[in-house]
mmCIF file of C-alpha atoms in Angstrom:
data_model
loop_
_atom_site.group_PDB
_atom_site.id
_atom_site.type_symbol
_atom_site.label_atom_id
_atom_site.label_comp_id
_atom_site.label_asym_id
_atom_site.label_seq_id
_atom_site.Cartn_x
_atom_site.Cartn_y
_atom_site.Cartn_z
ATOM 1 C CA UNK M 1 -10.841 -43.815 -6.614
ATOM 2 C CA UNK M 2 -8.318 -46.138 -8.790
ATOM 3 C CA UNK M 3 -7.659 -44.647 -11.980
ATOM 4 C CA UNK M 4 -8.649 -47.431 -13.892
ATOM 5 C CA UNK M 5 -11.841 -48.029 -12.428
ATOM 6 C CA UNK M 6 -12.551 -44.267 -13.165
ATOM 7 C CA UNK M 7 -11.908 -44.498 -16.737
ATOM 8 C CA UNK M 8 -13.524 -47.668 -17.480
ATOM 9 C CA UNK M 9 -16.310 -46.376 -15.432
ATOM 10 C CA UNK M 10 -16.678 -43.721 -17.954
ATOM 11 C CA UNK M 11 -18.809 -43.690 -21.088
ATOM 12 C CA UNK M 12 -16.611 -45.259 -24.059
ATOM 13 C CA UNK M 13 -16.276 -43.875 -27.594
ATOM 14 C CA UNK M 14 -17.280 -46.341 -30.137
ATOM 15 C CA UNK M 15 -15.518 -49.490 -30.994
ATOM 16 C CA UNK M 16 -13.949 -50.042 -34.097
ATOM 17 C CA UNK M 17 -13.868 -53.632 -34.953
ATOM 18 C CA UNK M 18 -12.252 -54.460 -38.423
ATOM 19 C CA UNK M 19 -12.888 -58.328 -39.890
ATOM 20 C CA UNK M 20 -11.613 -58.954 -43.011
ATOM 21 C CA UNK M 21 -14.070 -57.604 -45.688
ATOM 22 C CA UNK M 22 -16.275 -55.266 -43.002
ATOM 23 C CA UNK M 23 -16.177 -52.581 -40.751
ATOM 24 C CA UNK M 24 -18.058 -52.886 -37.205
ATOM 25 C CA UNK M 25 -19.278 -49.782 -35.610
ATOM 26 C CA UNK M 26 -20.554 -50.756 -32.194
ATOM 27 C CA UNK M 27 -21.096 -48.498 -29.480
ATOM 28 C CA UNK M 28 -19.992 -48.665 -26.408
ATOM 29 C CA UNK M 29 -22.129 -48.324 -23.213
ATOM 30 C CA UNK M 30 -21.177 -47.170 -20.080
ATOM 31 C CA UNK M 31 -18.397 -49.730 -18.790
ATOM 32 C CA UNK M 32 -20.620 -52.864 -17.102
ATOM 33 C CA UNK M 33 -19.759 -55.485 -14.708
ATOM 34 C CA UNK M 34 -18.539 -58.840 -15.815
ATOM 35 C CA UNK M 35 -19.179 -62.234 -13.952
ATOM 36 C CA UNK M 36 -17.549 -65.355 -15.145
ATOM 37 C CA UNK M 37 -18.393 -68.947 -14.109
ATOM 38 C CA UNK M 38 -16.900 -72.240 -15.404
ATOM 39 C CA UNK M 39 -13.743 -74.192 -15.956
ATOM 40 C CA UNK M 40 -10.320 -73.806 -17.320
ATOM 41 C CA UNK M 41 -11.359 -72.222 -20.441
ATOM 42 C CA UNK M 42 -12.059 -69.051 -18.293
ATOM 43 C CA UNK M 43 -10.685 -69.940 -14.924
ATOM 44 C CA UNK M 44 -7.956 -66.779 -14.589
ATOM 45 C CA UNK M 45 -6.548 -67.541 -10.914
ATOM 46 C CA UNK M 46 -8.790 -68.743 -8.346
ATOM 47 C CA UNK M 47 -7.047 -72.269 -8.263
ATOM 48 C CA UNK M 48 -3.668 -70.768 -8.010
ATOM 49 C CA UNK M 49 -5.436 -70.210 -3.928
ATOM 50 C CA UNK M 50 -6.480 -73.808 -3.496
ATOM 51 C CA UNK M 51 -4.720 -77.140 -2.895
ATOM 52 C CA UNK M 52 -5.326 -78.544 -6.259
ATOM 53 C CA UNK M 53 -3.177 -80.175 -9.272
ATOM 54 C CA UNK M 54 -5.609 -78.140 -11.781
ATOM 55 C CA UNK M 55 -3.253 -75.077 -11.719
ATOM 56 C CA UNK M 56 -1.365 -72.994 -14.484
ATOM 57 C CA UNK M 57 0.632 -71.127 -11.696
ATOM 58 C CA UNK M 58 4.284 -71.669 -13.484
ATOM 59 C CA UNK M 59 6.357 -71.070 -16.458
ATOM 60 C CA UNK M 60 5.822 -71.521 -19.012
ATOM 61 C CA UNK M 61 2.188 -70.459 -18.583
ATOM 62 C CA UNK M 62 1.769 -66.300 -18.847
ATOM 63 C CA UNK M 63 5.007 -66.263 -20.907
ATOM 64 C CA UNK M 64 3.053 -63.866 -23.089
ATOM 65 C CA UNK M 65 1.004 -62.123 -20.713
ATOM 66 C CA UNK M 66 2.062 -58.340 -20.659
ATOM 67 C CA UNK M 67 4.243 -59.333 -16.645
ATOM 68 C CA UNK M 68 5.221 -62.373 -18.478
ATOM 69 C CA UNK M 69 4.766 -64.681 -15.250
ATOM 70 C CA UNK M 70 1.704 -67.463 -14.742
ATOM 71 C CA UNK M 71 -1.575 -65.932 -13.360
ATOM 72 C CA UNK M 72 -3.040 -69.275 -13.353
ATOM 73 C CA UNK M 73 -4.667 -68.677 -16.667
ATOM 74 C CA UNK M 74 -4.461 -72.087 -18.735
ATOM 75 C CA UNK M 75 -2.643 -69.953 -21.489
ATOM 76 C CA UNK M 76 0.554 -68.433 -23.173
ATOM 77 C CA UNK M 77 -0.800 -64.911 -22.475
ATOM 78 C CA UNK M 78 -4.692 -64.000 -22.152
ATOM 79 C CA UNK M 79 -7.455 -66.002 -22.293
ATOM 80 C CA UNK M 80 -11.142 -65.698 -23.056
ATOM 81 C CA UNK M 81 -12.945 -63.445 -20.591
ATOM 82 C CA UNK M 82 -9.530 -60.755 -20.664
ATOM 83 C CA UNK M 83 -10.630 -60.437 -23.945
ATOM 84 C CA UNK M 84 -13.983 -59.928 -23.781
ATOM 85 C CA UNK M 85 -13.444 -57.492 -21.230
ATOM 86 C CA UNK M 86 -10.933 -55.822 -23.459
ATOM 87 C CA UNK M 87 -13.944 -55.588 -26.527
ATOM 88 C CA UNK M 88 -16.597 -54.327 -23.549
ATOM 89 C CA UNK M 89 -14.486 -51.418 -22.105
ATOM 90 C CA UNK M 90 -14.516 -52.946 -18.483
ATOM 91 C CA UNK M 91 -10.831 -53.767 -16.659
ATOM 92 C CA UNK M 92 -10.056 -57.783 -16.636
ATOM 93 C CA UNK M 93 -11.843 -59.384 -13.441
ATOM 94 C CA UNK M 94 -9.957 -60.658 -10.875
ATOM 95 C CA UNK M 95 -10.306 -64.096 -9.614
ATOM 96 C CA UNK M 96 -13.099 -64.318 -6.498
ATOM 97 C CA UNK M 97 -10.489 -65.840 -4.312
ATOM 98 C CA UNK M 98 -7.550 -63.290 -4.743
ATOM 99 C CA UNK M 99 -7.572 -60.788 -2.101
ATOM 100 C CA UNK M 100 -7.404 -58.175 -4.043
ATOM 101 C CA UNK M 101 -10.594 -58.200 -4.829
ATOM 102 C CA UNK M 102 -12.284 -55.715 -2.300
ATOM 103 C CA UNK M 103 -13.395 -52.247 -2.168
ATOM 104 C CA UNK M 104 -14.114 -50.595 -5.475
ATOM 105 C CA UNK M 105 -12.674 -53.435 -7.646
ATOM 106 C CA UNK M 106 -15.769 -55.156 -6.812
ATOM 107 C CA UNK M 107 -17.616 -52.883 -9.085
ATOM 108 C CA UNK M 108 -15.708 -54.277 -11.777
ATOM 109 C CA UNK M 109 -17.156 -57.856 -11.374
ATOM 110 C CA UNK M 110 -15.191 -61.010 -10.569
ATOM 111 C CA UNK M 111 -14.147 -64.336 -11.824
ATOM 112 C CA UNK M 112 -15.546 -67.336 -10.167
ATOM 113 C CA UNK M 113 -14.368 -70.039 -12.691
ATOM 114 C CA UNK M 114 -12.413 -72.934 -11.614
ATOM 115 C CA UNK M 115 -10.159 -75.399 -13.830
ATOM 116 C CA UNK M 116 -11.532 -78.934 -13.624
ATOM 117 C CA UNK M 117 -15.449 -78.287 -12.580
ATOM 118 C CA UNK M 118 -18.081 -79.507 -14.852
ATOM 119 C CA UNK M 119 -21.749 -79.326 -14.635
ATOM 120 C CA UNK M 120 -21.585 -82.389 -12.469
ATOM 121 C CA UNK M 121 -20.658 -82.796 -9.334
ATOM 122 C CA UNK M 122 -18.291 -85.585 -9.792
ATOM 123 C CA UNK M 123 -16.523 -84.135 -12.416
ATOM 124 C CA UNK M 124 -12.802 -83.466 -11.928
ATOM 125 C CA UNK M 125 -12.805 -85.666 -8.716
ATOM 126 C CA UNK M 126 -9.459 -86.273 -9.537
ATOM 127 C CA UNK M 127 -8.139 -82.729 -8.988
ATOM 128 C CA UNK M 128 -9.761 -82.856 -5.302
ATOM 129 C CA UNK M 129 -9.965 -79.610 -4.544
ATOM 130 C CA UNK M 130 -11.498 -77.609 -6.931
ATOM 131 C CA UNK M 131 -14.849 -74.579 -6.825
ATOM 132 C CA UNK M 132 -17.333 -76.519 -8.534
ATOM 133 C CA UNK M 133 -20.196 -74.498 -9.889
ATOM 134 C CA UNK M 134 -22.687 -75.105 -6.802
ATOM 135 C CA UNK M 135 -20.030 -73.343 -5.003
ATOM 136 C CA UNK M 136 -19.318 -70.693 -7.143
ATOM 137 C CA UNK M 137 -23.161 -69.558 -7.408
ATOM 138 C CA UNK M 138 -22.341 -69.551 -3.734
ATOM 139 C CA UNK M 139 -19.737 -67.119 -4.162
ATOM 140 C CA UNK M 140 -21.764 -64.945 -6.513
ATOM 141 C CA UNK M 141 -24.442 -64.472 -3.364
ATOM 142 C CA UNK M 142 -21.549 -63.634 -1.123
ATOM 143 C CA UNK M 143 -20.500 -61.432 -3.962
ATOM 144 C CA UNK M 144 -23.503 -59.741 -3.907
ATOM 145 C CA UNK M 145 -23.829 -59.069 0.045
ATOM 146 C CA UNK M 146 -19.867 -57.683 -0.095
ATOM 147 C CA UNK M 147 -21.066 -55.281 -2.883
ATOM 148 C CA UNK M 148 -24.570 -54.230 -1.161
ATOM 149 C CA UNK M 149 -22.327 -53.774 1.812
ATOM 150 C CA UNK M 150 -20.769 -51.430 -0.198
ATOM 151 C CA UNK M 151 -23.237 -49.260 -2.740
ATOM 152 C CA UNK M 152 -26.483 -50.729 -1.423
ATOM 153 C CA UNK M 153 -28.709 -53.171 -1.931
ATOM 154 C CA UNK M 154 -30.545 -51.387 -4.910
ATOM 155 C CA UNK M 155 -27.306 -50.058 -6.701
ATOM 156 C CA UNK M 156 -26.081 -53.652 -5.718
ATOM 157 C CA UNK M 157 -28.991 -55.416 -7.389
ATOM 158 C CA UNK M 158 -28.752 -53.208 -10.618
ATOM 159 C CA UNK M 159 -25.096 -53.206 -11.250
ATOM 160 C CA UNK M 160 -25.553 -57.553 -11.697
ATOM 161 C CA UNK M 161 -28.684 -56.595 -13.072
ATOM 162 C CA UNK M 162 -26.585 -54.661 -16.087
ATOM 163 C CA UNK M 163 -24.056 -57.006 -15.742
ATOM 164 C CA UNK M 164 -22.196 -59.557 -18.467
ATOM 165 C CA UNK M 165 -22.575 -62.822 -17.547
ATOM 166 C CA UNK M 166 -20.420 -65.870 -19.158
ATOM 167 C CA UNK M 167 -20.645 -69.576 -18.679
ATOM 168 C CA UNK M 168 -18.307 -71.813 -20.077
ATOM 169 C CA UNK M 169 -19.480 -75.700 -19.154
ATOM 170 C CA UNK M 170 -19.616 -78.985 -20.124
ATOM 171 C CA UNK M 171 -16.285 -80.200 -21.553
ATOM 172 C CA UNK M 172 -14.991 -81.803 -18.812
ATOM 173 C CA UNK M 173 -17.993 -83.638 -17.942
ATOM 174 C CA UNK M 174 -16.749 -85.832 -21.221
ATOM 175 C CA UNK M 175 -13.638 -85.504 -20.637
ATOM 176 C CA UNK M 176 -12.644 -85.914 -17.292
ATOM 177 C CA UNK M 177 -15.576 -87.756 -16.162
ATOM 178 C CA UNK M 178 -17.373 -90.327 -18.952
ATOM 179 C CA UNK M 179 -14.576 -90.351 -21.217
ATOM 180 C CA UNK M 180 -11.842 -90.538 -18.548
ATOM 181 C CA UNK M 181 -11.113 -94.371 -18.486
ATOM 182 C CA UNK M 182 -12.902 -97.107 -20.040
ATOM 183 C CA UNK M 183 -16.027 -98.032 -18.079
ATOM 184 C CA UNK M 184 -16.268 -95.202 -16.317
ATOM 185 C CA UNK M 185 -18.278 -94.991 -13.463
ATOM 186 C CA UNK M 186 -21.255 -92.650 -15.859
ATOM 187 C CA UNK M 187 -20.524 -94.981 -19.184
ATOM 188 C CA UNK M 188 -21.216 -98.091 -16.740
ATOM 189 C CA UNK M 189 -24.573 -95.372 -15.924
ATOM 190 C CA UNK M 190 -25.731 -94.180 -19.109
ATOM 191 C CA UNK M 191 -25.592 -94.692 -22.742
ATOM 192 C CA UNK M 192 -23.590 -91.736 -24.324
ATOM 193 C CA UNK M 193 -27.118 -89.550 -25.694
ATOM 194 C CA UNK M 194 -28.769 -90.868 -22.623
ATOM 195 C CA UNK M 195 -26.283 -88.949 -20.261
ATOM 196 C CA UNK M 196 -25.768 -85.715 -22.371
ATOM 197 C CA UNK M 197 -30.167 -85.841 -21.878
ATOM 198 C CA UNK M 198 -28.919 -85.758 -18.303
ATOM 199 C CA UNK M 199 -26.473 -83.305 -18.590
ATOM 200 C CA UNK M 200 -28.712 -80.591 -20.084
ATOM 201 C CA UNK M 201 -31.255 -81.623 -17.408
ATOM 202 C CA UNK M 202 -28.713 -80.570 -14.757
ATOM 203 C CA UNK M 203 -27.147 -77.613 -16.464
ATOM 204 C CA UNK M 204 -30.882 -75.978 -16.607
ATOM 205 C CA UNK M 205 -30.816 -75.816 -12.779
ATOM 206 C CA UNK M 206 -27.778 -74.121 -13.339
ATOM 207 C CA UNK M 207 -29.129 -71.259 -15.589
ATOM 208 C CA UNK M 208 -31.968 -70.529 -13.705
ATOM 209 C CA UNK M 209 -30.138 -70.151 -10.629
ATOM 210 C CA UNK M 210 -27.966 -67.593 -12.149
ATOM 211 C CA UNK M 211 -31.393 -65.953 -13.176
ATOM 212 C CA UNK M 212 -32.679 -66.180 -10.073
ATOM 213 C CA UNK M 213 -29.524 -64.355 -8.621
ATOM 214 C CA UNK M 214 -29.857 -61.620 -10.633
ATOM 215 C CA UNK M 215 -28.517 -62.553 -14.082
ATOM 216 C CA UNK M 216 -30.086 -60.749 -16.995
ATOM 217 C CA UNK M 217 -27.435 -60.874 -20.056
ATOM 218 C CA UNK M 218 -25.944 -64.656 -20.013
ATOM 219 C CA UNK M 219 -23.525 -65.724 -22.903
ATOM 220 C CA UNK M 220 -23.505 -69.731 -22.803
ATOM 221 C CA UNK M 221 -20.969 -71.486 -24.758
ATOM 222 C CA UNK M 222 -20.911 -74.657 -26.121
ATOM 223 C CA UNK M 223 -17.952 -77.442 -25.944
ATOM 224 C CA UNK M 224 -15.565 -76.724 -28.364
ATOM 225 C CA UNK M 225 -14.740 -80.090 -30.418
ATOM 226 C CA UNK M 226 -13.244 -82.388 -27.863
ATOM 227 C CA UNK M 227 -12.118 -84.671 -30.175
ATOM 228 C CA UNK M 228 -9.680 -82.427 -31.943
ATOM 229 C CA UNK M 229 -7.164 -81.253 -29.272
ATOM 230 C CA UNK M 230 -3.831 -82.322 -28.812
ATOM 231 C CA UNK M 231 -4.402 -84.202 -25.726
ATOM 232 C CA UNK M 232 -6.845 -86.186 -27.745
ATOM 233 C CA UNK M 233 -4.950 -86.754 -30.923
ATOM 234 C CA UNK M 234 -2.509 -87.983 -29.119
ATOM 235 C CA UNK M 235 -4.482 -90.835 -27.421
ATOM 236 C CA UNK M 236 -6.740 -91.650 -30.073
ATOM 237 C CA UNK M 237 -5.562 -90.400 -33.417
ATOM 238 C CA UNK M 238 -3.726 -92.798 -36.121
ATOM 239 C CA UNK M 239 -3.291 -89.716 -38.427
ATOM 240 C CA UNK M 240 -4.334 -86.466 -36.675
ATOM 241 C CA UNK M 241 -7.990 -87.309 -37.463
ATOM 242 C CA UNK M 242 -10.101 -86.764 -34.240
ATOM 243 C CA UNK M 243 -11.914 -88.474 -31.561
ATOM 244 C CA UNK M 244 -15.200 -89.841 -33.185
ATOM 245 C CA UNK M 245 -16.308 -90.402 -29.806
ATOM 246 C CA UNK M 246 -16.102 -87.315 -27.981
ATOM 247 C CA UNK M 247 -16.432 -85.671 -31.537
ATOM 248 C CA UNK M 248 -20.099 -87.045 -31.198
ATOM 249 C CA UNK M 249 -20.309 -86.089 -27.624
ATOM 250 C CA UNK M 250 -20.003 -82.437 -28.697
ATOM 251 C CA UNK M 251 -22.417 -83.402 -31.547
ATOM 252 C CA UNK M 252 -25.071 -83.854 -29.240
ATOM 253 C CA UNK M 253 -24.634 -81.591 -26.744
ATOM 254 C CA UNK M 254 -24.515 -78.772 -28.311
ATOM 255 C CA UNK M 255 -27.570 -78.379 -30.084
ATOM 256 C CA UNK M 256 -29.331 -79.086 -26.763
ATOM 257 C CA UNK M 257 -27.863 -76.295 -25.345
ATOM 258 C CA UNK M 258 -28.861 -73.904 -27.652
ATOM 259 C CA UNK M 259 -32.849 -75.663 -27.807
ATOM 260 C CA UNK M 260 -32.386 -75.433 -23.856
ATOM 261 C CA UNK M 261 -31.438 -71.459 -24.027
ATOM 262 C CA UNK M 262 -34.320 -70.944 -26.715
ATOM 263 C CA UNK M 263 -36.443 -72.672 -23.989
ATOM 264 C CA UNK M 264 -35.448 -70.842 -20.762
ATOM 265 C CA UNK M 265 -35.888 -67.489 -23.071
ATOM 266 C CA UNK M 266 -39.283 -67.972 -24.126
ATOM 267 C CA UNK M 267 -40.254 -69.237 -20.740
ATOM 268 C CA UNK M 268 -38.830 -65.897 -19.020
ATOM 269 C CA UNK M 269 -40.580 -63.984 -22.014
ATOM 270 C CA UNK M 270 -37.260 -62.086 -22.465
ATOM 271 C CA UNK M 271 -33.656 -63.152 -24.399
ATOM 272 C CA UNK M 272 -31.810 -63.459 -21.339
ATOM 273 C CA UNK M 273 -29.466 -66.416 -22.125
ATOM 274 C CA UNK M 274 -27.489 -66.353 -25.457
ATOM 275 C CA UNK M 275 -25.796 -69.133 -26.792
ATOM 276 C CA UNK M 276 -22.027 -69.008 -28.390
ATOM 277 C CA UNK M 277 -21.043 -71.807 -31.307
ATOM 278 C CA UNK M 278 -17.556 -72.517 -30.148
ATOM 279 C CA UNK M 279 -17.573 -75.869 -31.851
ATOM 280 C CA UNK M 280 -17.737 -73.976 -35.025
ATOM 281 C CA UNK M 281 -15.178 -70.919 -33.858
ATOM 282 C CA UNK M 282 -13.090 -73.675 -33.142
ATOM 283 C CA UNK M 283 -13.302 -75.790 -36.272
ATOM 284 C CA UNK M 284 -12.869 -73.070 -38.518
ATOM 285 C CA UNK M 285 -8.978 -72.500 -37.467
ATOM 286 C CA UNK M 286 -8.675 -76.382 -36.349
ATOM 287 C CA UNK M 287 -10.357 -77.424 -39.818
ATOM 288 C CA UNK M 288 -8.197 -74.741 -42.185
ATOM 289 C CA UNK M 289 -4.795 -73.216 -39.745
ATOM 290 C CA UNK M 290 -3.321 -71.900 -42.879
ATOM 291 C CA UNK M 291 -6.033 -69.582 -43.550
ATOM 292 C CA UNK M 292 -5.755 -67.944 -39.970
ATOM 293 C CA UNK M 293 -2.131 -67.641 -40.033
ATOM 294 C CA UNK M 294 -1.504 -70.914 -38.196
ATOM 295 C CA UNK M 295 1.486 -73.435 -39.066
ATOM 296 C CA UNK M 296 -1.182 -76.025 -37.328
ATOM 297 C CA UNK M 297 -3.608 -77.148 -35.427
ATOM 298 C CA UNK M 298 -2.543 -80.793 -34.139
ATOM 299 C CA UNK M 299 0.214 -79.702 -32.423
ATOM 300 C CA UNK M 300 0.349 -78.251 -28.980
ATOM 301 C CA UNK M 301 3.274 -75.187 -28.757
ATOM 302 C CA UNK M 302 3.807 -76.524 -24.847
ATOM 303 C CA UNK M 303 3.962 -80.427 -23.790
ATOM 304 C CA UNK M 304 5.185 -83.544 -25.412
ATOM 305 C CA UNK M 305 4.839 -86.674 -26.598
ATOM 306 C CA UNK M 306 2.635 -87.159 -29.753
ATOM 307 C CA UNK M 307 1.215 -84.005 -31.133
ATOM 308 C CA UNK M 308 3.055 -82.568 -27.870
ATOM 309 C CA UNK M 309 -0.177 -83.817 -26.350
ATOM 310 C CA UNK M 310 1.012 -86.160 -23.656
ATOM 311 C CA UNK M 311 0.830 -84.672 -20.096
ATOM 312 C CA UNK M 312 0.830 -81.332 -18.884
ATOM 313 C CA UNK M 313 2.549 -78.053 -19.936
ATOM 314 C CA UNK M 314 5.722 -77.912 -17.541
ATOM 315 C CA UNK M 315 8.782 -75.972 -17.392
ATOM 316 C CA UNK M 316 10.467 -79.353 -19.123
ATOM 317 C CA UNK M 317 8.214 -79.182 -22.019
ATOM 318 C CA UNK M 318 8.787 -78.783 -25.682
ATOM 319 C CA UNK M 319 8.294 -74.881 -26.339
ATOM 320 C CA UNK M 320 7.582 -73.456 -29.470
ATOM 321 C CA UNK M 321 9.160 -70.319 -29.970
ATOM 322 C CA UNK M 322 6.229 -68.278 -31.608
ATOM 323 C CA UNK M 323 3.308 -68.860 -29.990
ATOM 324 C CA UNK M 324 1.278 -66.399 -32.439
ATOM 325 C CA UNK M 325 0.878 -69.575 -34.955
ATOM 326 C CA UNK M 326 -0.131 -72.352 -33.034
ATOM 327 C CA UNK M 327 -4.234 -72.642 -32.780
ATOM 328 C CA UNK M 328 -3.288 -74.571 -28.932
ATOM 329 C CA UNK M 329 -1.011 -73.528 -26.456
ATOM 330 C CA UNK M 330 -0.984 -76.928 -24.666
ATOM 331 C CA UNK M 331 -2.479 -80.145 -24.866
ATOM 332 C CA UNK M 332 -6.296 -78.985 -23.979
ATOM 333 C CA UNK M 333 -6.351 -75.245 -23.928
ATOM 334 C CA UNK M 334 -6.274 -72.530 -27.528
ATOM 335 C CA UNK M 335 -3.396 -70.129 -27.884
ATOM 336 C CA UNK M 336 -3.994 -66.226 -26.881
ATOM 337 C CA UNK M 337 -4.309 -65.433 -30.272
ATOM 338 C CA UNK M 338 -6.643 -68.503 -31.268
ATOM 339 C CA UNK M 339 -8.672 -67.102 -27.801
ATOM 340 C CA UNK M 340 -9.054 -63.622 -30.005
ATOM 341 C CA UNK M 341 -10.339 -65.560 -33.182
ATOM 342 C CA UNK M 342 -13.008 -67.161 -31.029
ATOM 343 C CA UNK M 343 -14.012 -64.113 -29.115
ATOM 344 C CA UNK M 344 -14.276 -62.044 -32.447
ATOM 345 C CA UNK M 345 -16.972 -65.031 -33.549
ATOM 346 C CA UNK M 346 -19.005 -63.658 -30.418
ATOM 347 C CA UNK M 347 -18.728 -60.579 -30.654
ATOM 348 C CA UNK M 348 -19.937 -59.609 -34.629
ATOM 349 C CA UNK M 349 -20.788 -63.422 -35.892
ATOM 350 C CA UNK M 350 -23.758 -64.182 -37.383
ATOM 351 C CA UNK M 351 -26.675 -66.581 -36.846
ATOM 352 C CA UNK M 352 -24.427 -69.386 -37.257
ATOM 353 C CA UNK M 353 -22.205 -68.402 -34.038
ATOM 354 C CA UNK M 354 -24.775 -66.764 -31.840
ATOM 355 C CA UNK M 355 -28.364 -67.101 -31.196
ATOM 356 C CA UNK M 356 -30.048 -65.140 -31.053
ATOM 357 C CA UNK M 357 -27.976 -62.588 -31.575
ATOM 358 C CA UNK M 358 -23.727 -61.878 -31.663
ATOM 359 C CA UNK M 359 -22.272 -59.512 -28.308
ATOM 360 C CA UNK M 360 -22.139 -56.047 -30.130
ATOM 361 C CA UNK M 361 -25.947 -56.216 -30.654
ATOM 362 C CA UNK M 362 -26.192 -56.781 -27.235
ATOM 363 C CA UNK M 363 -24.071 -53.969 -26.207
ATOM 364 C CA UNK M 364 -25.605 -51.666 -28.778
ATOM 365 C CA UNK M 365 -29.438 -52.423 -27.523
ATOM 366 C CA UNK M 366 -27.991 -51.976 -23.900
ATOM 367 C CA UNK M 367 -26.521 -48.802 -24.464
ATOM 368 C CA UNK M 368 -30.434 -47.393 -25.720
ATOM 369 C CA UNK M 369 -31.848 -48.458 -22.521
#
């Protein structure tokens, strides 16, 4: 057996997690699989394998990653999910689509997320060829058949059944879809609260798929706020204010997410999906840097232009040289150590980030059952 499937397969000491004025005891249970689905927020390779311009596959992308070379994260070094698994005591997942991902890794989980998707369809059209989530529920039955193949169907069926689940949708349906040029094809469609009414419509089809494939612990975040990153400063900002428009897209999105979790919980009878306030893990660094150790929050460390939010992050770009305090890496994606502040949020915030209840409490009740 790999060595570091062994150990993470073992039980795990407690978890010390420090935050300013408390200490966190949280104990660990025995290391569980972790399934990711969504977009470039927690996409960490599988587009490097397709034919797509939604990729993160060169410098200066992974310049802080512990190889130092682009994994096709959209980040200086690790991004979300790495550090979830990191706080869960399970190894990083590998993307679906790298190779490999066989044997024993399996057990581990995988990555299905793709840079680009949305909960729509017709999201991200411009990228071409990207695994939009239809497809990547697709994977996670394949997934599922490689893995009974493996350690049986019932083993199989319990190790998702255990499993961490996270689900990271929704910005680019604003974004790169009804925000994307004026009179877009969905503004032409619907009035702006009109299609985010449709959005949650489709993104419950979603969820309960996932439940019906086996899902029992889901962690669904919310859109950060759209208006506020570099990309959109730079288009829409006189004086580093943000987007009003997409500002009010996350505005009313979000709190149908979470009334759209509450209702898919009390409809199963058990607290299945959990909902994650990134709007508010990201305002708190994007509304005061300073206090987090950031010189700002306007300012992309990679690209150019205005705010250094024009364009992608290529090996031409403006660089900063310490990554550690800028809040955004490029023009639409948080720094490594921004990614940290907003995975702490989930993992011991209160009511206020997580509903019902933040990751540790999760992993504590888990580990009694």
């Amino acid at each position: 057996m790999d060595q570091r499937v062994f150990h993470s397969s073992m039980f795990l000491c407690l978890l010390l997690l420090i935050t300013c004025n408390n200490i966190v005891l949280v104990p660990q249970a025995e290391a569980r699989a972790f399934f990711v689905f969504g977009d470039s927020l927690v996409d960490n390779g599988n587009n490097n394998y397709l034919l797509t311009t939604a990729r993160a596959d060169a410098y200066p992308y992974g310049i802080d990653y512990p190889t130092h070379r682009a994994t096709g994260r959209f980040s200086n070094g690790l991004n979300i999910p790495d550090i979830i698994s990191e706080q869960i005591g399970s190894e990083p997942t590998l993307p679906y689509l790298n190779p490999a991902l066989d044997g024993e890794r399996l057990l581990v989980g995988a990555n299905f997320a793709s840079a680009g998707i949305g909960i729509l369809n017709d999201t991200g059209i411009q990228f071409i060829n990207i695994i939009r989530i239809s497809r990547q529920l697709q994977y996670f039955e394949q997934y599922q058949q490689r893995v009974s193949a493996l350690i049986g169907v019932e083993q199989a069926q319990r190790l998702v059944n255990q499993a961490l689940v996270l689900i990271t949708l929704g910005g680019n349906d604003f974004v790169n879809n009804y925000f994307l040029v004026p009179f877009s094809a969905r503004s032409r469609q619907f009035a702006l609260p009109d299609y985010v009414v449709y959005l949650i419509s489709e993104y419950r089809k979603i969820l309960v798929r996932l439940y019906e494939l086996g899902a029992r612990r889901v962690l669904v975040t919310g859109t950060g706020p759209l208006g506020c990153v570099p990309a959109e400063l730079a288009q829409h900002s006189r004086n580093g204010e943000c987007a009003a428009d997409l500002q009010q897209a996350s505005a009313l999105f979000n709190p149908q997410l979470v009334q759209l979790v509450n209702q898919l919980n009390s409809e199963i009878g058990s607290t299945i999906f959990i909902s994650a306030n990134a709007f508010q893990s990201n305002m708190d660094f994007i509304s005061n840097p300073q206090a987090y150790g950031f010189i700002t929050s306007k300012v992309a460390c990679c690209g150019q232009g205005r705010f250094n939010g024009i364009g992608l992050c290529t090996p031409v770009s403006n660089l900063c040289p310490n990554r550690n305090v800028y809040a955004f890496w490029d023009p639409f994606h948080p720094s490594e150590r921004a990614n940290r502040l907003i995975v702490e949020t989930f993992m011991i915030g209160d009511t206020k980030y997580m509903n019902p209840m933040n990751l540790s409490t999760i992993m504590h009740l888990d580990s009694r059952t």
